[in-house]
XYZ file of C-alpha atoms in Angstrom:
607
model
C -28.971 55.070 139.696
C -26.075 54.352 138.088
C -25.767 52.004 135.006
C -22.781 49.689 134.246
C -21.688 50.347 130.724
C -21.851 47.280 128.534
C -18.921 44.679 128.833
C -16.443 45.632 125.817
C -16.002 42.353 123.504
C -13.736 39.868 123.848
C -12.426 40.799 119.873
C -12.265 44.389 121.427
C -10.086 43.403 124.609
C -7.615 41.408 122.413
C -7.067 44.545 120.005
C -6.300 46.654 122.996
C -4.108 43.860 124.763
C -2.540 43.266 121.261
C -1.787 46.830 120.999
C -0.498 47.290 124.144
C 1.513 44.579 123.499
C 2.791 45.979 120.759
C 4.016 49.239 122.275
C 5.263 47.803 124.859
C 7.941 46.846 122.467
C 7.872 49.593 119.841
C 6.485 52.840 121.674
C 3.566 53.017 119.795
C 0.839 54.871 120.476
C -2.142 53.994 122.929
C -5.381 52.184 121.783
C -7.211 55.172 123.799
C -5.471 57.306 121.782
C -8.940 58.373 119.996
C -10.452 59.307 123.166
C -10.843 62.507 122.964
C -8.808 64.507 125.804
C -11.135 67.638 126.436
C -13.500 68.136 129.493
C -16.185 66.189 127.348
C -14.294 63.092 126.193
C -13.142 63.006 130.140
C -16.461 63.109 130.623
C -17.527 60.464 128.621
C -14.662 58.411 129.551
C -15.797 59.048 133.339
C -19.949 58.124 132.522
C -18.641 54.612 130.602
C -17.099 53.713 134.472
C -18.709 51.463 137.081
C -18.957 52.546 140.365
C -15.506 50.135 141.396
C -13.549 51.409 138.186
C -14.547 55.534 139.735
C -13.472 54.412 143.314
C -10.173 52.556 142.012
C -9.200 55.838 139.783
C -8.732 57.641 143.526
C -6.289 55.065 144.823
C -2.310 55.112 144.065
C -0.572 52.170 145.795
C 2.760 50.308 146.394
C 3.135 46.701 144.555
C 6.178 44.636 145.425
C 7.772 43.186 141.979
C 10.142 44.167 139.404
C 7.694 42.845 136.799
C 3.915 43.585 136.212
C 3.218 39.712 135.760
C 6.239 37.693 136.475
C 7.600 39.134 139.557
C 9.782 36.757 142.171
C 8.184 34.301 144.878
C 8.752 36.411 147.402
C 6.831 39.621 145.785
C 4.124 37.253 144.704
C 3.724 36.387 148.588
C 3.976 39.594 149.686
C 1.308 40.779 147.291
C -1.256 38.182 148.362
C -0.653 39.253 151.952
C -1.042 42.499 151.533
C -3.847 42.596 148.426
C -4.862 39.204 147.813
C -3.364 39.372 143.706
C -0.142 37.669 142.668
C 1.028 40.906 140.275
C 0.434 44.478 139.602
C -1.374 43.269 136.595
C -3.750 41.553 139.076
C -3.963 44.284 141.327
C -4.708 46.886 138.858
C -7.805 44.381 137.141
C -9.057 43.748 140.546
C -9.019 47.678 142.033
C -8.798 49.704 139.286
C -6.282 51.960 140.516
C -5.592 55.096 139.117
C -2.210 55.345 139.921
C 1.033 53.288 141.213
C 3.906 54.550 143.236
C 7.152 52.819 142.975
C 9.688 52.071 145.539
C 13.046 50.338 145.737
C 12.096 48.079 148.987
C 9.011 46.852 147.329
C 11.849 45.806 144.141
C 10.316 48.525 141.449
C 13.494 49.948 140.792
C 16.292 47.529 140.040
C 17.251 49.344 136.907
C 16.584 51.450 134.210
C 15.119 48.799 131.394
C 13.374 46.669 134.042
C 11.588 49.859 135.332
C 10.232 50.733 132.232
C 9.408 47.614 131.195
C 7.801 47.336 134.695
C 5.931 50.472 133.699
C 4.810 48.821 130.350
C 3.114 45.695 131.752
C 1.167 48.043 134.381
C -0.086 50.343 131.209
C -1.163 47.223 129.282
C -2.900 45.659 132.302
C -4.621 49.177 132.827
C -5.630 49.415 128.873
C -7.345 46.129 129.024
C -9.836 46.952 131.024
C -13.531 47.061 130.583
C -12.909 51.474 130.410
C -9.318 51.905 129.309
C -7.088 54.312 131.511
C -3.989 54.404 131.584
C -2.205 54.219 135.089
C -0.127 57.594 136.337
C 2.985 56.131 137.742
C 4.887 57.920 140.506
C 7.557 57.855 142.700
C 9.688 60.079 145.956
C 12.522 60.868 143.440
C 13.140 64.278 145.459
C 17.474 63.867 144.609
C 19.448 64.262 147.682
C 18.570 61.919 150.946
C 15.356 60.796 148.744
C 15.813 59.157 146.201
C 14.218 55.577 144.582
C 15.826 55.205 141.191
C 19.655 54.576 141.793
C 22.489 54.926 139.007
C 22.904 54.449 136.526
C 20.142 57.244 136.195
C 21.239 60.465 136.846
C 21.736 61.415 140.481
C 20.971 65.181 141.594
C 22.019 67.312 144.350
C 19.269 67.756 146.299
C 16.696 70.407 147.584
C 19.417 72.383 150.756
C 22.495 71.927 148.344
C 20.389 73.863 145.368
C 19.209 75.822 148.009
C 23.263 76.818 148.793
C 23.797 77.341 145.163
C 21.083 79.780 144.923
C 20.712 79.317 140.995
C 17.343 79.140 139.880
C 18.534 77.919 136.742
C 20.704 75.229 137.763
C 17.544 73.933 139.910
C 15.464 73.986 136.915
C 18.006 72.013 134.825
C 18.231 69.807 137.630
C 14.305 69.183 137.647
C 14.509 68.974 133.674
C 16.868 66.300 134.111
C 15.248 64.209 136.313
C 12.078 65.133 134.380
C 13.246 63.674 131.333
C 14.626 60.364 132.845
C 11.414 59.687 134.986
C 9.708 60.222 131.900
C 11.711 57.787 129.942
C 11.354 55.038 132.838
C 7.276 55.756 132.550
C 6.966 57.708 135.693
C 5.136 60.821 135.228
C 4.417 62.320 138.116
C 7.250 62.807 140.681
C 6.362 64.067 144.467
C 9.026 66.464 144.287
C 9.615 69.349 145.241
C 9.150 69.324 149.281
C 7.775 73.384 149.445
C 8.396 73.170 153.023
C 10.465 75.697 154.643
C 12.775 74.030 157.121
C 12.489 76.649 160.176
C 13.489 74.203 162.646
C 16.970 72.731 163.036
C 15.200 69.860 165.004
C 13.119 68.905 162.349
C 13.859 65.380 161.800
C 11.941 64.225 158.758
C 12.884 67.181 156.161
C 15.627 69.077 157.274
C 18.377 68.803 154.152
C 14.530 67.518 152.025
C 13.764 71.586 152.147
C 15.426 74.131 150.049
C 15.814 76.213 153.112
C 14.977 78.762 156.202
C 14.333 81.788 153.699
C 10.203 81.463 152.400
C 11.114 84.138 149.346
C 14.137 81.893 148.605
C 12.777 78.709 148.978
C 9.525 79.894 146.804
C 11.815 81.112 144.130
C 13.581 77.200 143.727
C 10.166 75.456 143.783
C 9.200 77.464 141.028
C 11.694 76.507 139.101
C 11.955 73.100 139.558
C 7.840 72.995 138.875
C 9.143 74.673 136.035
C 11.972 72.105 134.880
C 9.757 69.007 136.117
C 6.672 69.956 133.726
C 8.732 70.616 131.331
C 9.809 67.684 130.686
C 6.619 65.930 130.686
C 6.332 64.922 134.624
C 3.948 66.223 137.155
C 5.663 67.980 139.935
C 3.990 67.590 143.381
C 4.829 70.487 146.123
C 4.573 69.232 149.572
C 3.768 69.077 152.338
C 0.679 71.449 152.318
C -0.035 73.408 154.371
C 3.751 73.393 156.071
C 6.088 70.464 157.398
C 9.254 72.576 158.360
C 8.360 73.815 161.598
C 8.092 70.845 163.389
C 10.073 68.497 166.000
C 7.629 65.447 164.897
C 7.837 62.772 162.281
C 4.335 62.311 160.551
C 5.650 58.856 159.959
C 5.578 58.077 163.585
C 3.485 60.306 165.324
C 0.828 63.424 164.705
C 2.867 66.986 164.915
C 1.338 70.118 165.481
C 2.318 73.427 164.329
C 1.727 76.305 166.193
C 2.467 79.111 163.670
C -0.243 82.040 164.066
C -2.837 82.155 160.199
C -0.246 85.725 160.045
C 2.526 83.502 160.724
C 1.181 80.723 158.153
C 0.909 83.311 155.275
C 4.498 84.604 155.839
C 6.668 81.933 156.563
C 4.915 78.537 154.963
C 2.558 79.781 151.931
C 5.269 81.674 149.801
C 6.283 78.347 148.039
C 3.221 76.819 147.779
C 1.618 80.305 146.536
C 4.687 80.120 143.965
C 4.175 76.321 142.928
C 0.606 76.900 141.889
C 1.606 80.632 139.713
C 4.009 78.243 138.172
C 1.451 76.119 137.142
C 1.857 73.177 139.523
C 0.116 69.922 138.444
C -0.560 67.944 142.324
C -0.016 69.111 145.707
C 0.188 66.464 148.607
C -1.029 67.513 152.151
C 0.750 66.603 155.309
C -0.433 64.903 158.192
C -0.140 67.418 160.777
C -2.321 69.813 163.054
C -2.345 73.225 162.450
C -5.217 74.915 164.872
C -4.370 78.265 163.495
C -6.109 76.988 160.009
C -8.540 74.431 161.574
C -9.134 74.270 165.076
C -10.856 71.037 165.390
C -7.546 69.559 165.135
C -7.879 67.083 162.338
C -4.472 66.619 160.521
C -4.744 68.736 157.573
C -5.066 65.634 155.019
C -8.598 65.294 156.255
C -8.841 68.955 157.168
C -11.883 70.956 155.003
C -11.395 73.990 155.815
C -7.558 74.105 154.884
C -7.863 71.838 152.126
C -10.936 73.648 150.388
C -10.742 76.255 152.386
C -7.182 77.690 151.981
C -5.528 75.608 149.229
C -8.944 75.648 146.885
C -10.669 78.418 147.767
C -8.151 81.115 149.296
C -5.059 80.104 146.808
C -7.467 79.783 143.600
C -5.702 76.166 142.980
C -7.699 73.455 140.868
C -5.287 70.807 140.204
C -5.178 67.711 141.751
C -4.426 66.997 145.662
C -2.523 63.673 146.710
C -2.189 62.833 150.419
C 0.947 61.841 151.815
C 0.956 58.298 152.481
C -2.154 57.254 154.516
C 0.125 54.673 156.102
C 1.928 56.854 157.970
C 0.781 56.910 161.785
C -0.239 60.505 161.686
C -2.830 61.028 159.638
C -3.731 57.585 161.290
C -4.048 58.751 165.236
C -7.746 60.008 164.977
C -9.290 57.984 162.891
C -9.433 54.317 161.918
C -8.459 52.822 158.229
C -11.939 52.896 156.892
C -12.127 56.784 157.820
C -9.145 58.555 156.499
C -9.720 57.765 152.887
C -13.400 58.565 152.805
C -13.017 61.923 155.172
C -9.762 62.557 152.501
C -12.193 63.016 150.113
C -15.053 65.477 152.130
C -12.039 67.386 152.799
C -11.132 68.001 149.117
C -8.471 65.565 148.383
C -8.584 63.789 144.890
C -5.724 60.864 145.340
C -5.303 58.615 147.960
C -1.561 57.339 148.490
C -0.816 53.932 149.499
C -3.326 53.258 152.480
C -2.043 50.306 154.827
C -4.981 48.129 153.624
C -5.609 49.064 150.182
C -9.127 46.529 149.980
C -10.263 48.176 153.509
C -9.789 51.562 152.015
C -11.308 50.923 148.853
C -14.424 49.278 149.847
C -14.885 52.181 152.927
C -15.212 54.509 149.892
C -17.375 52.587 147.837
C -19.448 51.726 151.083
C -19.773 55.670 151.494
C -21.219 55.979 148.367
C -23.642 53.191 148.385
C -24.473 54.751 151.612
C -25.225 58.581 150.421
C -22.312 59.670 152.777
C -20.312 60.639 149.096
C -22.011 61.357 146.082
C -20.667 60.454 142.926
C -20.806 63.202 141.586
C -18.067 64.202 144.269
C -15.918 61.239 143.006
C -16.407 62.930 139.307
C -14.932 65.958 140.432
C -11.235 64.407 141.532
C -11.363 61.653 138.623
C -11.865 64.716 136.261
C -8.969 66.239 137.713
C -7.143 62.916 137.396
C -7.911 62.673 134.219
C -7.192 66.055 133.080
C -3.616 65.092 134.134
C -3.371 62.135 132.672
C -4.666 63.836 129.261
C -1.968 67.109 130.065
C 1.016 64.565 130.212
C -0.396 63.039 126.993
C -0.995 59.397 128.704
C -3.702 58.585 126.477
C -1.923 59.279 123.430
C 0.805 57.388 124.422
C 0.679 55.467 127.571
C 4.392 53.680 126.919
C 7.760 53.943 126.953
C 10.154 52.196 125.091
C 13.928 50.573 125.782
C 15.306 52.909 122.704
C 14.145 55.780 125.055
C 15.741 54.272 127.930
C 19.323 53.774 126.623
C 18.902 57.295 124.719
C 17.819 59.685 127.824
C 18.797 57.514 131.074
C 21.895 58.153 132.949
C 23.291 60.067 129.678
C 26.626 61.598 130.136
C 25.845 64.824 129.468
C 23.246 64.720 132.115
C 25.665 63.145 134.539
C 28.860 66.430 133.520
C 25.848 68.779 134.554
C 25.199 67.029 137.562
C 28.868 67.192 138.925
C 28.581 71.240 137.398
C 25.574 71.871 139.204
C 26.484 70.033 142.603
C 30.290 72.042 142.250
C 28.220 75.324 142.985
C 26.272 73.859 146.376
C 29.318 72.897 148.238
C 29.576 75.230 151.520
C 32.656 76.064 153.132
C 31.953 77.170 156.794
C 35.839 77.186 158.144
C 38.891 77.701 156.582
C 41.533 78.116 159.559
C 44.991 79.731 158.368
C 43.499 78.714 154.855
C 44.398 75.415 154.896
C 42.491 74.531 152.095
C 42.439 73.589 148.974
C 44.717 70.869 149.601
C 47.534 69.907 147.168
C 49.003 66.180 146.762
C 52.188 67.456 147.366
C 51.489 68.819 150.517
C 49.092 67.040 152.059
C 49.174 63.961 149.931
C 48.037 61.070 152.569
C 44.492 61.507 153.879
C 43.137 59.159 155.931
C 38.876 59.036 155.411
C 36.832 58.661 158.373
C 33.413 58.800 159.531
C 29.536 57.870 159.120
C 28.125 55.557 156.404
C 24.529 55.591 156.069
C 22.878 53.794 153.672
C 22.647 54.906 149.868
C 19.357 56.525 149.230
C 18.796 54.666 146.433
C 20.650 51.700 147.097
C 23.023 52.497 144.582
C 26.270 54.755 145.513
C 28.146 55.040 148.149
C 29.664 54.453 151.194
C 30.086 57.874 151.635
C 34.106 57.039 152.938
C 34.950 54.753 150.289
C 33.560 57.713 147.395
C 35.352 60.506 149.123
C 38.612 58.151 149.565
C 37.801 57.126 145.845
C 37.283 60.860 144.454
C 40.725 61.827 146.323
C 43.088 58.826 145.144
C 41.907 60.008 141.742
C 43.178 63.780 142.260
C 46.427 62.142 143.223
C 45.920 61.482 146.730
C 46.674 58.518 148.844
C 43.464 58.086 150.667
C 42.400 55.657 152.854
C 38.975 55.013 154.394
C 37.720 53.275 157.413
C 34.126 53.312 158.262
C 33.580 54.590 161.707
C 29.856 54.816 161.585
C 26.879 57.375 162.610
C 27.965 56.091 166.944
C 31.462 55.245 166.364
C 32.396 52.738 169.536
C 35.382 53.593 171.415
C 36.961 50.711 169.851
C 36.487 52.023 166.454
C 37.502 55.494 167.571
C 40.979 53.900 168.861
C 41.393 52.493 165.615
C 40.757 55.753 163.789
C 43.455 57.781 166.065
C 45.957 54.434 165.880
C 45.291 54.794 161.979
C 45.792 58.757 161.780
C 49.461 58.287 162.789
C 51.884 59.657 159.817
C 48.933 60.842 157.733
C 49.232 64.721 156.509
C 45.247 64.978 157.151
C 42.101 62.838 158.209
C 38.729 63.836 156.775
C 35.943 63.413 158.694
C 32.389 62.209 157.116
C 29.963 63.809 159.890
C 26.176 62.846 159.794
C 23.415 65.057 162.227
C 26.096 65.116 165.074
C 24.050 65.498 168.488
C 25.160 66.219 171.719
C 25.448 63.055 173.278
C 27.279 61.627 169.629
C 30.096 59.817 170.162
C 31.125 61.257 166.465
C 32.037 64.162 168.802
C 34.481 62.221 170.724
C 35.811 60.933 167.541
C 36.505 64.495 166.587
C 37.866 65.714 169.645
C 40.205 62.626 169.555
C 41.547 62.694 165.922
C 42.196 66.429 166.815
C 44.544 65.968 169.640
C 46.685 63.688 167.512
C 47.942 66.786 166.240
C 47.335 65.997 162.200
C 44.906 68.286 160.932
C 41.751 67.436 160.493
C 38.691 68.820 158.221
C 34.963 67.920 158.593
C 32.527 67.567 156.122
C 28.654 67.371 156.681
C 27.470 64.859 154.673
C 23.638 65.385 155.483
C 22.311 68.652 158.047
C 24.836 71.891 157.765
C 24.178 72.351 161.992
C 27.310 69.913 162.699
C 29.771 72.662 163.129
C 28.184 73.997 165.937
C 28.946 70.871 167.976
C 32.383 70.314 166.463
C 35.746 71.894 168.005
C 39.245 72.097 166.820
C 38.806 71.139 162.442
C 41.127 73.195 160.628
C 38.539 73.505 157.891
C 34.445 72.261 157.677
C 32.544 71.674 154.502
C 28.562 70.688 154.108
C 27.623 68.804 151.315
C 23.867 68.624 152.238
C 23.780 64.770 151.038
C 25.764 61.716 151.118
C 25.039 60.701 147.356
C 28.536 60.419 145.411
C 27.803 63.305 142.955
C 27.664 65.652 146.180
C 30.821 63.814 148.010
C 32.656 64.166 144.941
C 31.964 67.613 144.388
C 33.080 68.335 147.855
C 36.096 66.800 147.365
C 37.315 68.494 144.269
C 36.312 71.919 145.928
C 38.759 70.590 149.169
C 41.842 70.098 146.728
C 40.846 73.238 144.838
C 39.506 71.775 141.344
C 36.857 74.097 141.834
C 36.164 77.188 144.355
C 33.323 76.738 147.051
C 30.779 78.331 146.014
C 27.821 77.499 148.425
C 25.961 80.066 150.744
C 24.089 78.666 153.852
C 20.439 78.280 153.037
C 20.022 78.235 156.450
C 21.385 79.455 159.734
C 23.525 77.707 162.508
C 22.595 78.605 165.416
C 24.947 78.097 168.714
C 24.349 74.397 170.197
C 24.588 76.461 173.694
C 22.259 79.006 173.130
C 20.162 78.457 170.158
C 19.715 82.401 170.308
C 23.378 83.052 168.857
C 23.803 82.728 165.475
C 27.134 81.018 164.376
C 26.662 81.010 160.712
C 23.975 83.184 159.195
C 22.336 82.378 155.863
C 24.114 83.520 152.970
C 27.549 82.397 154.703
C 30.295 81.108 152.819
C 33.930 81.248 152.165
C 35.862 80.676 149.035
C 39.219 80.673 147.773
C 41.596 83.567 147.332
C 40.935 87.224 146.236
């Protein structure tokens, strides 16, 4: 039977909300701050919990507002449809959750101050109640094509342009980086990096997310960017265990399966994860996929026991704690109802649970399992010890708060944003160089007209991708023009692209995943037989090229964010020498058999 400890007093609540208060403003120090952080104060921290306060430390969730108890009308709406509370300060008294993950739709990330102040108001909320813990905020901040906290933070290349580089040291700086400004904003754990090893060209939901094709390579990066993440006081997060990058499915809208052999497994997708947890990685977050190789019952791996104990617990030796991906997402939702993912999450061995569609359904399934005998608690101590033990590693009950002085010191600093551009100089690939063309000179080839796809800015913040590269080359010297022809440019827009290429000396392309039915294929085609010269440049997959005929020179740049674009375009007028190697191969659109472009490909300038 488990006993309620007694209600704290209300004198004892308003020190603690006084406190918080305080250092909110100040940085102070935590009122926990005396708990003691071993396995025996955890302990004793976990034996003062009710049942509900245990059952909310499992849950991280979304909550729409840029402020923890004055958010806009339209967040407060969306938060009583969704969990019945106004604010995140509701929503934490009322569940108890553990942990909060922050995203730009749900307006968490409008900018640096208001994040951390954001972060603040959830730590106070969490510190004033009946057992003080403080909340572990997180967020997708992979750099590259994910990304939630926009400029004037510091924007990274991401996972396939480090990949290119190959510089284990420039991807730990890169994690140390972000490290430090997540941790200055109040996020401290970051579900980066993706461990995945992107196998498949069709893969449509990591491709550019993974390092790349090579498991020794790829294992190598993670490593170091567990390295550069924990070192600055964040807890990395390798995913998607056991393996997302052989697959031609989106978890997000359906349940893959992957149909690697266990031998095939242990060559090709365990390397990373196998080098995430000797590097000491602090969560791991499952993927909602089949593998029957590892668990032939067919249960996605997120609720899969035998690879989630089995393999990652048992087989790897790892002990830290295990976040699912989000339990929203229709895969790990195709089997089983709401009220059974979370609660067969935990049998299998998971300690988190990430944003379930209904957080109240999932919450009270687990508490109904318990009450039940279908969970024990002692089998919800187990993962809120591990939660705790993180929360006590990244020194959250010592100091639960940021403050703004941290903020304007550490966010978005400019020596962070010089080694940004350095870094994302060295991940540029160039894949053709006909006759040399390149680097291009202002003299020579001084009017460029910029053309091509503008998806939207990962973090809502740079971009478009034409207007940065037009903006990068005017200020080499350039006249540069741009014109957004889009990811399906219409043959109306493609007329206006060749009608505008007339008297330029080149047009630069902005390619995005070019298929074989794209009309950005036509586009090329067309701007070639104008006669001006024309040079592509991948702004997200490297595989374009091996649709696209006729470019006098091609470029990836693995992402669309402006420190990539820019760094792209000072290798194309020769500020800087390419320097990238293909992380993966291009294989022949024809016959996939044929490699164009192996890994390790590259050109560069001169001798």
């Amino acid at each position: 039977m488990h006993h309620r400890a007694p209600a704290p007093s209300r004198r004892t609540l308003l020190t603690v909300t006084a406190a918080a208060a305080a250092a909110a403003v100040t940085g102070v120090t935590s009122p926990v701050a005396h708990a003691e952080t071993n396995d025996r104060g955890l302990r004793r921290i976990i034996d003062r919990m009710s049942l509900e306060e245990k059952v909310g430390q499992l849950f991280v969730t979304r909550v729409h507002g840029h402020s923890a108890t004055d958010p806009d009308q339209a967040d407060i709406d969306a938060n009583l449809a969704a969990f019945g509370v106004r604010t995140a300060a509701e929503l934490v008294a009322r569940y108890h959750v553990g942990g909060i993950i922050y995203f730009s739709w749900a307006h968490n990330t409008r900018d640096p101050q208001q994040i951390a102040a954001l972060s603040n108001g959830i730590q106070q909320a969490a510190l004033a109640q009946p057992t003080p813990v403080p909340v572990l905020l997180s967020t997708d901040q992979e750099h590259g094509i994910v990304c939630r906290v926009g400029e004037p933070a510091t924007l990274l290349p991401g996972a396939m342009a480090l990949g290119a580089g190959g510089s284990h040291a420039d991807a730990r700086r890169a994690a140390q980086i972000a490290g430090e400004e997540l941790a200055a904003l109040g996020i401290r754990q970051n579900y980066a990096p993706v461990a995945d090893v992107n196998v498949n060209p069709a893969n449509p939901v990591i491709g550019v997310r993974s390092f790349g094709s090579d498991p020794r390579a790829v294992a190598g990066l993670v490593a170091a960017q567990v390295q550069g993440y924990q070192r600055a006081g964040v807890a990395a997060t390798s995913k998607h265990f056991p393996g997302h990058g052989d697959t031609a499915v989106d978890s997000h809208y359906g349940l893959p399966t992957i149909t690697h052999t266990r031998e095939q497994w242990a060559e090709l997708d365990a390397p990373p994860f196998r080098a995430a947890i000797a590097a000491g990685i602090d969560s791991i977050m499952t993927a909602h996929l089949v593998v029957p190789a590892l668990d032939p019952s067919e249960d996605p791996a997120t609720l899969s026991h035998p690879i989630l104990t089995g393999i990652l617990r048992e087989q790897l030796g790892y002990d830290g704690v295990v976040v699912t991906d989000a339990l929203g997402m229709e895969g790990v939702r195709t089997k089983y109802g709401d009220e059974r993912v979370p609660v067969l999450a935990l049998k299998a061995g998971v300690d988190q649970l990430l944003d379930p569609p209904r957080l109240d359904v999932a919450w009270n399934a687990v508490l109904k399992a318990v009450r039940d005998g279908e969970l024990t608690e002692a089998r919800l101590d187990v993962s809120i010890l591990r939660i705790l033990r993180l929360k006590a590693k990244l020194g959250l009950f010592r100091r639960a708060y940021t403050s703004r002085a941290a903020v304007e010191r550490i966010v978005g600093r400019k020596a962070h944003l010089a080694e940004a551009d350095r870094i994302a100089e060295a991940t540029t690939t160039l894949l053709v160089n006909e006759g040399g063309f390149l680097p291009l000179s202002p003299a020579s080839h001084g009017s460029v007209l910029v053309v091509g796809a503008d998806p939207a800015s990962p973090s809502g913040t740079t971009g478009p991708p034409t207007t940065t590269l037009a903006t990068a080359l005017r200020e080499l010297g350039f006249t540069a023009t741009a014109l957004s022809t889009g990811t399906a440019p219409t043959a109306a827009r493609i007329d206006e692209a060749v009608a505008a290429a007339a008297g330029q000396d080149v047009v630069l392309v902005g390619t995005y995943n070019v298929t074989a039915t794209s009309s950005q294929r036509t586009l090329v085609a067309r701007l070639v037989a104008t006669g001006v010269p024309v040079v592509t440049v991948a702004i997200r997959n490297p595989y374009d090229v091996a649709r696209l005929d006729g470019q006098r020179a091609v470029l990836a740049a693995y992402s669309w964010t402006d420190v990539e674009l820019r760094a792209a375009v000072r290798v194309l007028a020769g500020r800087a020498r390419p320097r990238g190697r293909l992380p993966v191969p291009v294989q022949s659109a024809e016959d996939p058999t044929k490699v164009l472009y192996p890994v390790g490909y590259g050109l560069t300038y001169g001798p």
